[in-house]
mmCIF file of C-alpha atoms and ligand atoms in Angstrom:
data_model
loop_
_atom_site.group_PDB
_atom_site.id
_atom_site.type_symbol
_atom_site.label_atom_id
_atom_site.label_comp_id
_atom_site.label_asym_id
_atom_site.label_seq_id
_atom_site.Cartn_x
_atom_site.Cartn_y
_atom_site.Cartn_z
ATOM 1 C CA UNK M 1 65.519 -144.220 57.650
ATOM 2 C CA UNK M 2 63.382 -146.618 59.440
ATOM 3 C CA UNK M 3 60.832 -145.392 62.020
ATOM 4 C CA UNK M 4 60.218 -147.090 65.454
ATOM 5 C CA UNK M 5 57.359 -146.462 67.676
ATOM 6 C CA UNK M 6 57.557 -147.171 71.256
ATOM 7 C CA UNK M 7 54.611 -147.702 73.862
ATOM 8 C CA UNK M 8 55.807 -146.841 77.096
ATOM 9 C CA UNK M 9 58.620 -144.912 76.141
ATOM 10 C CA UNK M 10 59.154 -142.966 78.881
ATOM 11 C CA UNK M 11 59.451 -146.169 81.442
ATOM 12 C CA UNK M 12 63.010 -147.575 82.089
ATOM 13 C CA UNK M 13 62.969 -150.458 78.794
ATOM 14 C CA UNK M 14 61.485 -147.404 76.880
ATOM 15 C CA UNK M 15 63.700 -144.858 77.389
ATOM 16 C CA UNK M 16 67.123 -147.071 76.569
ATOM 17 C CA UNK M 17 65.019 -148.745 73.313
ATOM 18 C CA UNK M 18 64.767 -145.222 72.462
ATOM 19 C CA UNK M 19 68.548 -144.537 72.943
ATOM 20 C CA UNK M 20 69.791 -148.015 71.184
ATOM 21 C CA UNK M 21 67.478 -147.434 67.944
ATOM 22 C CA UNK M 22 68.584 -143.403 67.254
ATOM 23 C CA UNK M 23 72.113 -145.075 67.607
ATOM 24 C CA UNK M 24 70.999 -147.596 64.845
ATOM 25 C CA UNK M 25 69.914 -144.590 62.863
ATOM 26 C CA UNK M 26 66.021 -144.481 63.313
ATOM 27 C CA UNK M 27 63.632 -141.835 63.686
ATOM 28 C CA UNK M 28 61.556 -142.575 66.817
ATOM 29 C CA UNK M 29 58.229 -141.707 68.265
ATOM 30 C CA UNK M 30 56.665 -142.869 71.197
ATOM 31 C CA UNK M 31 53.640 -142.138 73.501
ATOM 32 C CA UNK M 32 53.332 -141.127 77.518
ATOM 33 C CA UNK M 33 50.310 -141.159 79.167
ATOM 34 C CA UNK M 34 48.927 -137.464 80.553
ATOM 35 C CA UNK M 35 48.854 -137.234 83.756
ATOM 36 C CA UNK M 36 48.710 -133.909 86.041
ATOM 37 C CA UNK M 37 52.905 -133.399 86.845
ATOM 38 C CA UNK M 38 53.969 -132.915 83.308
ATOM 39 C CA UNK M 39 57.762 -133.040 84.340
ATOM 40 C CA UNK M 40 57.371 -136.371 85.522
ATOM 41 C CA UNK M 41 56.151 -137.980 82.089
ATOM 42 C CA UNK M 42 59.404 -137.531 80.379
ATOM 43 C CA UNK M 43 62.577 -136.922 83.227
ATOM 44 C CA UNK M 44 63.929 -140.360 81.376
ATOM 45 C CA UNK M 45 63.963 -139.469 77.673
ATOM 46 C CA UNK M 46 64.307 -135.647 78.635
ATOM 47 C CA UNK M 47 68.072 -135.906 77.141
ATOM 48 C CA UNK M 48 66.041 -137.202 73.827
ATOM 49 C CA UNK M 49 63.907 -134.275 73.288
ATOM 50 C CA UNK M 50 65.127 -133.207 70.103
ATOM 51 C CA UNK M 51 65.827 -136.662 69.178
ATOM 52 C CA UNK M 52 62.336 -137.964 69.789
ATOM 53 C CA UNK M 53 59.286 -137.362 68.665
ATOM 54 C CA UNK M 54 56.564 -138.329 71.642
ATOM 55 C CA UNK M 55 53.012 -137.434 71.670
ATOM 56 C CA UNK M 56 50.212 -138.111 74.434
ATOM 57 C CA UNK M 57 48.618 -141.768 73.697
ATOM 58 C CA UNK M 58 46.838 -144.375 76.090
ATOM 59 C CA UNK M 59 46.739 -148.240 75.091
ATOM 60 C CA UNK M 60 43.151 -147.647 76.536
ATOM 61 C CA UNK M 61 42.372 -145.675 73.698
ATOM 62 C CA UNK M 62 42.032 -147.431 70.509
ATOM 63 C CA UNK M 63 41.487 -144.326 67.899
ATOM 64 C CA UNK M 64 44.489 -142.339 69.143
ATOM 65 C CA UNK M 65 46.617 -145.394 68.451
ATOM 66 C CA UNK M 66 45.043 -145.959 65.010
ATOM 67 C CA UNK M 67 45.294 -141.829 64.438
ATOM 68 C CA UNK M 68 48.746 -142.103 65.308
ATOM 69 C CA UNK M 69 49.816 -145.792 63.301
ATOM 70 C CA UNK M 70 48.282 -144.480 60.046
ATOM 71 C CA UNK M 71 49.934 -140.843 60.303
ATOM 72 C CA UNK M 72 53.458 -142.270 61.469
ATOM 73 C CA UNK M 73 53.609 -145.471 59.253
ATOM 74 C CA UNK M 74 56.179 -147.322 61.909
ATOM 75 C CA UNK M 75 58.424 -150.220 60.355
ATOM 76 C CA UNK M 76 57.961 -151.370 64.005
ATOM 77 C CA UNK M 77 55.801 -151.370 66.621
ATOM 78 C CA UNK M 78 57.081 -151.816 70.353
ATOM 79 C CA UNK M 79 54.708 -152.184 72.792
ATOM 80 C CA UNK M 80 56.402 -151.993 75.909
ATOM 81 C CA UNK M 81 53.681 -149.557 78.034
ATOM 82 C CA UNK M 82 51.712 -151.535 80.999
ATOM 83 C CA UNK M 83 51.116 -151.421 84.458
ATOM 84 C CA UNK M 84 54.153 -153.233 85.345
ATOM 85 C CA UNK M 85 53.703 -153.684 89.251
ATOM 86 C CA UNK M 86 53.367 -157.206 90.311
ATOM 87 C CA UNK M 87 52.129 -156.003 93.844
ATOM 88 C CA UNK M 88 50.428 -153.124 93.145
ATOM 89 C CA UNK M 89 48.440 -154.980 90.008
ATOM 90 C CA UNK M 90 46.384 -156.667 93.807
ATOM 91 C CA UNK M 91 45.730 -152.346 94.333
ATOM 92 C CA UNK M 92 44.278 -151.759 90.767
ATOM 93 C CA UNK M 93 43.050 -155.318 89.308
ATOM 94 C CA UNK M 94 40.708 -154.000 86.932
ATOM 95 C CA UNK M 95 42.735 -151.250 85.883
ATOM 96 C CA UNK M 96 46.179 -153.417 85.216
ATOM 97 C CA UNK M 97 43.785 -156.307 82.841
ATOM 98 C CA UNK M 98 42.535 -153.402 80.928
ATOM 99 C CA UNK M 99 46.006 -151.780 80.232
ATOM 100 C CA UNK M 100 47.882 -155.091 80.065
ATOM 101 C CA UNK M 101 45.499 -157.534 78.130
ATOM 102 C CA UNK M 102 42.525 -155.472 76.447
ATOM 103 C CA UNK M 103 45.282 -152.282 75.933
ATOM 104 C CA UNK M 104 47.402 -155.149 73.914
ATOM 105 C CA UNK M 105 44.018 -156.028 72.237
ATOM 106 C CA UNK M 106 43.692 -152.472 71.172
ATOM 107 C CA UNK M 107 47.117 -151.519 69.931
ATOM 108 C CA UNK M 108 47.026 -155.054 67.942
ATOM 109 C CA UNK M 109 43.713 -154.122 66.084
ATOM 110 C CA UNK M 110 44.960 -150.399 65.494
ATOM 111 C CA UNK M 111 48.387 -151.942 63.910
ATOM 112 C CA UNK M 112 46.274 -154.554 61.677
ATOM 113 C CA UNK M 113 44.562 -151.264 60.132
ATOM 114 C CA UNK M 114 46.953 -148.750 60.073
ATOM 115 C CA UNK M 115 49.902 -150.471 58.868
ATOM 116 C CA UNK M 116 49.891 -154.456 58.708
ATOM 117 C CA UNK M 117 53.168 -154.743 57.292
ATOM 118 C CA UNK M 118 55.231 -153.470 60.436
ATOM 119 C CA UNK M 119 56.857 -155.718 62.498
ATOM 120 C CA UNK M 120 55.217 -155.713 66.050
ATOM 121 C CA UNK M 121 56.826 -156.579 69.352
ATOM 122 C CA UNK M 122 55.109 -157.247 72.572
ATOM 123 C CA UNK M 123 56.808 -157.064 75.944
ATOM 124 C CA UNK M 124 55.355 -160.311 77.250
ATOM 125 C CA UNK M 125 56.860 -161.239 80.804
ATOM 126 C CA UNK M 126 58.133 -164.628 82.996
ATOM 127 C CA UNK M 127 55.675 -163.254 85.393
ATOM 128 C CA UNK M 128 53.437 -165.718 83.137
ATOM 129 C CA UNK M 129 55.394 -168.776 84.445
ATOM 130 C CA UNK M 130 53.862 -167.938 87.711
ATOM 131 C CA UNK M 131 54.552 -171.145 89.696
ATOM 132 C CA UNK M 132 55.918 -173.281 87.109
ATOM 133 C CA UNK M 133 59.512 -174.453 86.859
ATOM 134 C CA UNK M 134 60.910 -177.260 84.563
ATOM 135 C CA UNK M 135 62.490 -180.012 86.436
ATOM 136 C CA UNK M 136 65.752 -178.749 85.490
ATOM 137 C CA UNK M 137 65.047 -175.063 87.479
ATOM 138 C CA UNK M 138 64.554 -173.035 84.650
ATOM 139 C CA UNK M 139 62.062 -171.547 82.692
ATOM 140 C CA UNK M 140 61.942 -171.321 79.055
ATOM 141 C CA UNK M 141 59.422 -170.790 75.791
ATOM 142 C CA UNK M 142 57.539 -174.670 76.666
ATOM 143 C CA UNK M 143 57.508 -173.953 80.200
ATOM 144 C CA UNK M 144 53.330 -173.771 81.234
ATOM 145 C CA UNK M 145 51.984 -170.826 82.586
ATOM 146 C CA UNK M 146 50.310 -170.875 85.636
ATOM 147 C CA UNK M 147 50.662 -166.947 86.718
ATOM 148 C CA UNK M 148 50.042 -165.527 90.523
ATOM 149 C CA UNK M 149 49.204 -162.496 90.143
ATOM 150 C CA UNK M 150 46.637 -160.231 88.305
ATOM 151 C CA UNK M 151 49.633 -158.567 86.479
ATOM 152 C CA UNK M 152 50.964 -162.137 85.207
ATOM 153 C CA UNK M 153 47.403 -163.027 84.425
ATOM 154 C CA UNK M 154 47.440 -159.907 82.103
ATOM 155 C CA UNK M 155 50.030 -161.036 80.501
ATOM 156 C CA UNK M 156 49.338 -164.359 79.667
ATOM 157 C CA UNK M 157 46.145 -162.515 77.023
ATOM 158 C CA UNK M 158 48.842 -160.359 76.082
ATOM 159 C CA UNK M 159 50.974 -162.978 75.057
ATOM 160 C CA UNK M 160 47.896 -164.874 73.619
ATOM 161 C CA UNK M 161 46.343 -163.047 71.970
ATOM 162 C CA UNK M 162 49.863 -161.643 69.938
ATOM 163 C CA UNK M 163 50.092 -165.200 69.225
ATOM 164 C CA UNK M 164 46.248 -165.521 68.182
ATOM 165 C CA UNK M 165 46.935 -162.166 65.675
ATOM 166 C CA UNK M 166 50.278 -163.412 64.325
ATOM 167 C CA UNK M 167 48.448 -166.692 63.165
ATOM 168 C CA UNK M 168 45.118 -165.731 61.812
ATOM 169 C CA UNK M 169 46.050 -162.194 60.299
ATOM 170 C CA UNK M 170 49.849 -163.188 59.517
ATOM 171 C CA UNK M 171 50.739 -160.022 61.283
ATOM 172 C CA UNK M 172 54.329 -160.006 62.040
ATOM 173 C CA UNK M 173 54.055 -160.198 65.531
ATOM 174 C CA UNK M 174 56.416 -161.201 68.308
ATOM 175 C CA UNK M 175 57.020 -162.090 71.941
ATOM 176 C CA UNK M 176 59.765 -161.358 74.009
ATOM 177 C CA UNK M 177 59.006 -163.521 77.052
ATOM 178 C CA UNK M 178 61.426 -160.830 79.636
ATOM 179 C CA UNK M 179 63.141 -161.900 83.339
ATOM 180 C CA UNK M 180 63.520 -158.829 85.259
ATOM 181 C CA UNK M 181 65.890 -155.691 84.046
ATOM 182 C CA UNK M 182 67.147 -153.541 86.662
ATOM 183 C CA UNK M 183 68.387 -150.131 85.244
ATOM 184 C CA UNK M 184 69.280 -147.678 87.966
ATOM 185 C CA UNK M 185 66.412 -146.176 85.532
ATOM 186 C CA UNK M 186 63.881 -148.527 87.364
ATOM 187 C CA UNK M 187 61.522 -147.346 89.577
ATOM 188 C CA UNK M 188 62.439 -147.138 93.105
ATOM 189 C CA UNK M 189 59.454 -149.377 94.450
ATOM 190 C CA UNK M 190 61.184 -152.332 92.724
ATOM 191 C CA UNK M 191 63.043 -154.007 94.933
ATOM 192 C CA UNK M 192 66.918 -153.638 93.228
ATOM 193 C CA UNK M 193 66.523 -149.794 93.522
ATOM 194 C CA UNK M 194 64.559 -149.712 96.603
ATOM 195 C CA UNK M 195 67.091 -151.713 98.047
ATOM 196 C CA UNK M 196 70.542 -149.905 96.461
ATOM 197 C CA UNK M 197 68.730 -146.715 97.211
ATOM 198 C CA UNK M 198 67.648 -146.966 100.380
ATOM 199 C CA UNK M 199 70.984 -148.563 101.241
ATOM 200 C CA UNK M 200 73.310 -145.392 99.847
ATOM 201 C CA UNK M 201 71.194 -143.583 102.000
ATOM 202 C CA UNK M 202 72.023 -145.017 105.383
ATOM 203 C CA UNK M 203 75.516 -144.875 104.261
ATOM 204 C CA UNK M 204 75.286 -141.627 104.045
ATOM 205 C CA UNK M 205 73.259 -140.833 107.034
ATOM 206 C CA UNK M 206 69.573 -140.115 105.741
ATOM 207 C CA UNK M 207 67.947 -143.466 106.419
ATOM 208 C CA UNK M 208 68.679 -145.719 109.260
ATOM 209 C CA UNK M 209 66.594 -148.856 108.255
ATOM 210 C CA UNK M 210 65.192 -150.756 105.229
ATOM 211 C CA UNK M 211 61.243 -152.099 105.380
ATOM 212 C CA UNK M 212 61.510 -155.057 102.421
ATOM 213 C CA UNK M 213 59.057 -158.048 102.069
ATOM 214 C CA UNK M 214 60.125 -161.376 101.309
ATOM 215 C CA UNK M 215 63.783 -161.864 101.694
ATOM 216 C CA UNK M 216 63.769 -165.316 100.081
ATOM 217 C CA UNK M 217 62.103 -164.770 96.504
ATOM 218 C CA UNK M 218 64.460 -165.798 93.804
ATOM 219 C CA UNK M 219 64.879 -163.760 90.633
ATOM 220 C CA UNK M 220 67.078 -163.290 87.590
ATOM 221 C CA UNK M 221 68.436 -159.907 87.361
ATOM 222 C CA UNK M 222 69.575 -158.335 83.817
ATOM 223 C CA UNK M 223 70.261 -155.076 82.802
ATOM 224 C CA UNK M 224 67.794 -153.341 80.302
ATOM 225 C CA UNK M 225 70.167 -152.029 78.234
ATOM 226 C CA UNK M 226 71.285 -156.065 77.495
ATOM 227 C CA UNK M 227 67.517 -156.481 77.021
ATOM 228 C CA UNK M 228 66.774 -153.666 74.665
ATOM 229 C CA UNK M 229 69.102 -155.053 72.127
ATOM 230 C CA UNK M 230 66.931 -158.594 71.831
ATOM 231 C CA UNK M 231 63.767 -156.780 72.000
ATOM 232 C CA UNK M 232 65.235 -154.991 68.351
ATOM 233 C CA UNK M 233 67.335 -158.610 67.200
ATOM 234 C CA UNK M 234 63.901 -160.123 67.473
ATOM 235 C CA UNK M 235 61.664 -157.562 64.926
ATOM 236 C CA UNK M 236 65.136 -158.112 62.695
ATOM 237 C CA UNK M 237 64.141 -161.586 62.016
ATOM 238 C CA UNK M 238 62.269 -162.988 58.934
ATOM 239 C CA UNK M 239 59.537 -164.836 60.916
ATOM 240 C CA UNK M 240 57.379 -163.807 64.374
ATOM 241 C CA UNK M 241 58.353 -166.109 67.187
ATOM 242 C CA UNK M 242 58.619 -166.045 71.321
ATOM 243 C CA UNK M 243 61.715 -165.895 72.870
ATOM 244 C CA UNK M 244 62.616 -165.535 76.564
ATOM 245 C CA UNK M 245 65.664 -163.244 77.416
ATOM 246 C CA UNK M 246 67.249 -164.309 80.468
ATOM 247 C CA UNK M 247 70.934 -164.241 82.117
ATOM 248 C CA UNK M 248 70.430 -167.662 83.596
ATOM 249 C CA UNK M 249 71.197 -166.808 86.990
ATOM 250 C CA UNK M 250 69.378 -166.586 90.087
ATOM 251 C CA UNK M 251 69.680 -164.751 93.290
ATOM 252 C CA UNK M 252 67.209 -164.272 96.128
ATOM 253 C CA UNK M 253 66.317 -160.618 97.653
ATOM 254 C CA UNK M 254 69.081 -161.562 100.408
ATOM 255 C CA UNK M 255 71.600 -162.085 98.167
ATOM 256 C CA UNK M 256 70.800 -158.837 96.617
ATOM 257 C CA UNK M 257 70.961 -156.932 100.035
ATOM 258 C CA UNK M 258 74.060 -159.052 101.070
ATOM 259 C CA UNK M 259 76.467 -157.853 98.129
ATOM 260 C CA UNK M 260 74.761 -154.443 97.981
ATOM 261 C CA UNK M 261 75.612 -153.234 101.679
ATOM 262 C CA UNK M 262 78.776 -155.440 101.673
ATOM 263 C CA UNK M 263 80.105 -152.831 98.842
ATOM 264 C CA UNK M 264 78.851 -149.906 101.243
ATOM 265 C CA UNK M 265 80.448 -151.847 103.924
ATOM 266 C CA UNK M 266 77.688 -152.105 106.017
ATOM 267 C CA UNK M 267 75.757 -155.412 107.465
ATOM 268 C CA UNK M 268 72.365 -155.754 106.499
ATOM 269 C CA UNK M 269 71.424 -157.459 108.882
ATOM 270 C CA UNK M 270 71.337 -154.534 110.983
ATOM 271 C CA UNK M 271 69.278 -152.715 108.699
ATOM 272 C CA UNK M 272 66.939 -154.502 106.974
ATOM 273 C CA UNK M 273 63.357 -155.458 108.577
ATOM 274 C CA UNK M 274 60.282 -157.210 107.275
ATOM 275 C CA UNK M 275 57.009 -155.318 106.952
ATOM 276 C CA UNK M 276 53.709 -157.285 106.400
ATOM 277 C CA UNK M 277 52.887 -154.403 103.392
ATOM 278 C CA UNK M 278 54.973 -155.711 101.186
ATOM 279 C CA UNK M 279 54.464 -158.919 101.146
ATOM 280 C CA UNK M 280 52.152 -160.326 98.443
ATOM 281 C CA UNK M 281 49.239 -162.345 98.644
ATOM 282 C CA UNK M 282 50.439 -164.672 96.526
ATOM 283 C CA UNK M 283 53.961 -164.956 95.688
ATOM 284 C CA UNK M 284 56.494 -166.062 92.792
ATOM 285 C CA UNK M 285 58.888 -167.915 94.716
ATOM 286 C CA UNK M 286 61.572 -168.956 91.929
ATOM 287 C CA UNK M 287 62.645 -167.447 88.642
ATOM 288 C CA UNK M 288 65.810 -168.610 86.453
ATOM 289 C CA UNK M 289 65.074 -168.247 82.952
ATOM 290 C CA UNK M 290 66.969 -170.393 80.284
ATOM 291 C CA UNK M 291 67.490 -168.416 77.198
ATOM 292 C CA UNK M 292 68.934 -170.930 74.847
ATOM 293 C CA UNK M 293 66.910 -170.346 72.395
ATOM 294 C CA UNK M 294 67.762 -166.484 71.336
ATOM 295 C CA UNK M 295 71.201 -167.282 72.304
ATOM 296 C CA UNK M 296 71.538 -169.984 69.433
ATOM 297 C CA UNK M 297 69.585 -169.165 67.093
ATOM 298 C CA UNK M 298 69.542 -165.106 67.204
ATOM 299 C CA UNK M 299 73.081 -165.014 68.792
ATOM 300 C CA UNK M 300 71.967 -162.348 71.563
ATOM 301 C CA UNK M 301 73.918 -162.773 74.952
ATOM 302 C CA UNK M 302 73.995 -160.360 77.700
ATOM 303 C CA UNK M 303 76.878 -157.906 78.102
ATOM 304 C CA UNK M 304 76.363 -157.282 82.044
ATOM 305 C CA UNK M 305 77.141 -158.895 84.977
ATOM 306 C CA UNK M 306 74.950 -158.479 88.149
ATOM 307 C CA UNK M 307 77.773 -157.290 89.833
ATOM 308 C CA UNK M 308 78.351 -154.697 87.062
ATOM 309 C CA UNK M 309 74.622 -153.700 87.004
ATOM 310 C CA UNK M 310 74.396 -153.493 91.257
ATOM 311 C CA UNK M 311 78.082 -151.242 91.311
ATOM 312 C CA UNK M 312 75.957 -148.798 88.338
ATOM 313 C CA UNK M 313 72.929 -148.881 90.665
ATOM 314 C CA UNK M 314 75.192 -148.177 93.790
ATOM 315 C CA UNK M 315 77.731 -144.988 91.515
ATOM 316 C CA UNK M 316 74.428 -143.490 90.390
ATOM 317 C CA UNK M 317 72.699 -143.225 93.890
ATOM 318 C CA UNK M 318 75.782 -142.226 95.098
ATOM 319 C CA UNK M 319 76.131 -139.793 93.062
ATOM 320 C CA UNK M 320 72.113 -138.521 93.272
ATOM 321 C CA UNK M 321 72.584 -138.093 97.217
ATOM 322 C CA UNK M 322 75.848 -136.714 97.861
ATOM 323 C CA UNK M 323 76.949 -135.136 94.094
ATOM 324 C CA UNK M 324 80.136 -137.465 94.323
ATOM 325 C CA UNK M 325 81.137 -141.205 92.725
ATOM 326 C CA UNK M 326 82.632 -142.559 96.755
HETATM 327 O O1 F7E B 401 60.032 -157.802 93.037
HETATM 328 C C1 F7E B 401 60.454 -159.215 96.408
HETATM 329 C C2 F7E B 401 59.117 -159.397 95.698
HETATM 330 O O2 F7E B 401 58.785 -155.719 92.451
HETATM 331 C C3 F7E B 401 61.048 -158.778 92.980
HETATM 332 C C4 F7E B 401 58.485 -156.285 86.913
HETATM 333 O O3 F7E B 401 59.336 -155.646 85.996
HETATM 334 O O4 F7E B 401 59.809 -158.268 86.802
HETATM 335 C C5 F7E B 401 59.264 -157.307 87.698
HETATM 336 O O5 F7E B 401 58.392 -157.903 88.656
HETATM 337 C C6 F7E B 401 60.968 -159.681 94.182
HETATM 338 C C7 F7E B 401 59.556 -160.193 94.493
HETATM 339 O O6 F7E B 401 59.769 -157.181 90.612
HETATM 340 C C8 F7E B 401 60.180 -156.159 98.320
HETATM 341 O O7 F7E B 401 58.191 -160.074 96.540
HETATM 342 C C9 F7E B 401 60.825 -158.200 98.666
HETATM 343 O O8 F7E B 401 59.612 -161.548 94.810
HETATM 344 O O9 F7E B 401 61.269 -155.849 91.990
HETATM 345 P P1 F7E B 401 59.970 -156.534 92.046
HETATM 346 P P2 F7E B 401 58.836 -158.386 90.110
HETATM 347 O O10 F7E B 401 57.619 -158.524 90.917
HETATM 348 O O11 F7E B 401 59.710 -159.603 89.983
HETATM 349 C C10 F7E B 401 58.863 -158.979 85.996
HETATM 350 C C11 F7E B 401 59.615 -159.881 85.049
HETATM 351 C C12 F7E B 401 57.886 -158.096 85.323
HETATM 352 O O12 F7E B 401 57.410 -158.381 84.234
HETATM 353 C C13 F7E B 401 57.365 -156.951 86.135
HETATM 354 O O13 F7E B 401 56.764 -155.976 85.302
HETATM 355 O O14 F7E B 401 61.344 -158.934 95.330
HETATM 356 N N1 F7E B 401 60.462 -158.116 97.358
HETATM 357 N N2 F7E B 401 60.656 -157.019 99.277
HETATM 358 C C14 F7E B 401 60.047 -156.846 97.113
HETATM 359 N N3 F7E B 401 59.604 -156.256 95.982
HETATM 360 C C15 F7E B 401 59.275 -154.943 96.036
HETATM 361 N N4 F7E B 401 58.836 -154.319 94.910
HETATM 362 N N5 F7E B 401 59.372 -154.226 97.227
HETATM 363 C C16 F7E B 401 59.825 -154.785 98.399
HETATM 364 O O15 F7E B 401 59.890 -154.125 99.429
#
């Protein structure tokens, strides 16, 4: 049986990494991060209990991890845990470099101790592209990185320094260079749920309006269940490599809020309103990620549809609020 651990497996990519590899027969562990409402560390992999084995951890501490790699002996390594806010990572600078880039520093060094012959994967992100786009619109593994925000700027060490590891120790270590996945597991202060949320409320009478910041960012939307199944294809492989996952589509936050009301048959326009808050001080206009390269050569392709993805989103808010599928 092969053993997985998972950083971050309580978070949305976490908790359906954890479902896809006890389905591929492995025994899993994973760590959460204390904090004071214990109920809240684990409400996504609470249906794993028995089928997990999670302990407290913190990619700010560098002994636990080692402690934990040498007793556990993983024949992979995910590290999916960060701060993964683009806005909020302007809030808590310091706090998101340390998790995101010196926390990646830490789990790499714990890993080339404790057990240098796992397979390591790192949950690098196209946040890194920041404003770069080919010429063609997309962006892919040779695209530059110029990121615009402390969280991409994380990410870029994170993806660096994996890089940096896999070369000079020849650790088997990997990027998976992600677009965004929108679970109706995601948090509700990104913008697909905040938006399907909010919307299912006013539908049903317990919110009359929708506060959103820019209307006109473009983004490709997955589903994380699509993108749990390359993040496992790529620690399959014989060699470490990057690879960005992408569906190769792009919509912008209108778009979104367009088809999402239209199925609640509302208008947003009469709902939604700009507010200043959540607007960011600097801001990724344009993502569309071209992933060619896992698609050919690893022969991953996603299985969901936006539409598919949104109408989940929609059924399970639906169903939180009012008990029924409408
Ligand atoms: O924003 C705009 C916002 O916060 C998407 C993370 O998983 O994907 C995610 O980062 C877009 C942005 O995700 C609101 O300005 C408008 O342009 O859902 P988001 P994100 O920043 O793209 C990448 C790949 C990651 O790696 C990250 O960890 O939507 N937007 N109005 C809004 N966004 C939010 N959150 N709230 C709004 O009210």
């Amino acid at each position: 049986m092969k053993k997985a651990f998972i950083t971050g497996i309580g978070g949305q990519d976490g908790s359906y990494l954890a479902e896809h590899l006890i389905t591929l027969g492995y025994e899993v562990h994973g760590i959460v991060r204390r904090n004071s409402v214990s109920e809240q560390q684990q409400t996504r992999i609470d249906h794993l209990t028995n089928k997990v084995k999670v302990y407290y951890g913190d990619l700010l501490d560098q002994s636990g991890l080692e402690r934990l790699l040498r007793e556990i002996q993983p024949d992979e390594i995910y590290n999916l845990a960060a701060q993964s806010h683009v806005r909020v990572s302007y809030d808590i600078p310091q706090f998101t470099v340390q998790t995101n880039a010196v926390g990646v520093l830490n789990i790499l060094e714990a890993y080339r101790s404790a057990c240098p012959s796992a397979k390591f994967y790192q949950a690098s992100s196209s946040e890194m592209f920041g404003s770069a786009v080919d010429e063609d619109g997309f962006q892919r593994e040779t695209t530059p990185m110029r990121p615009v925000s402390p969280y991409g700027c994380s990410k870029v060490f994170g993806f660096n320094i994996v890089r940096n590891y896999r070369h000079a120790y020849k650790l088997h270590a990997s990027n998976g260079l992600l677009i965004n996945r929108e679970p109706p597991r995601r948090g509700s202060n990104f913008v697909t749920n905040k938006v399907v949320k909010t919307a299912v409320q006013i539908k049903l009478g317990l919110a009359d309006k929708l506060e959103l910041g820019n209307l006109d960012a473009y983004r490709d939307w997955g589903h994380s269940k699509d993108y749990v199944r390359a993040m496992h294809l790529i620690l399959q492989q014989d060699e470490p490599n990057d690879w960005v996952v992408a569906t190769g589509e792009t919509r912008s936050v209108r778009d979104m809020c367009k088809y999402v009301f239209g199925k609640l048959e509302l208008n947003y326009e009469d709902y939604v309103i700009q507010n200043q808050k959540f607007l960011r001080p600097e801001e990724l206009p344009y993502l569309k990620g071209d992933s060619t390269k896992i698609r050919t050569e690893l022969g991953w392709s996603p299985e969901y549809t936006f539409e598919m993805m949104m109408d989940e989103m929609i059924e399970s808010w639906m169903y939180y609020f009012s008990g029924s599928i409408k």
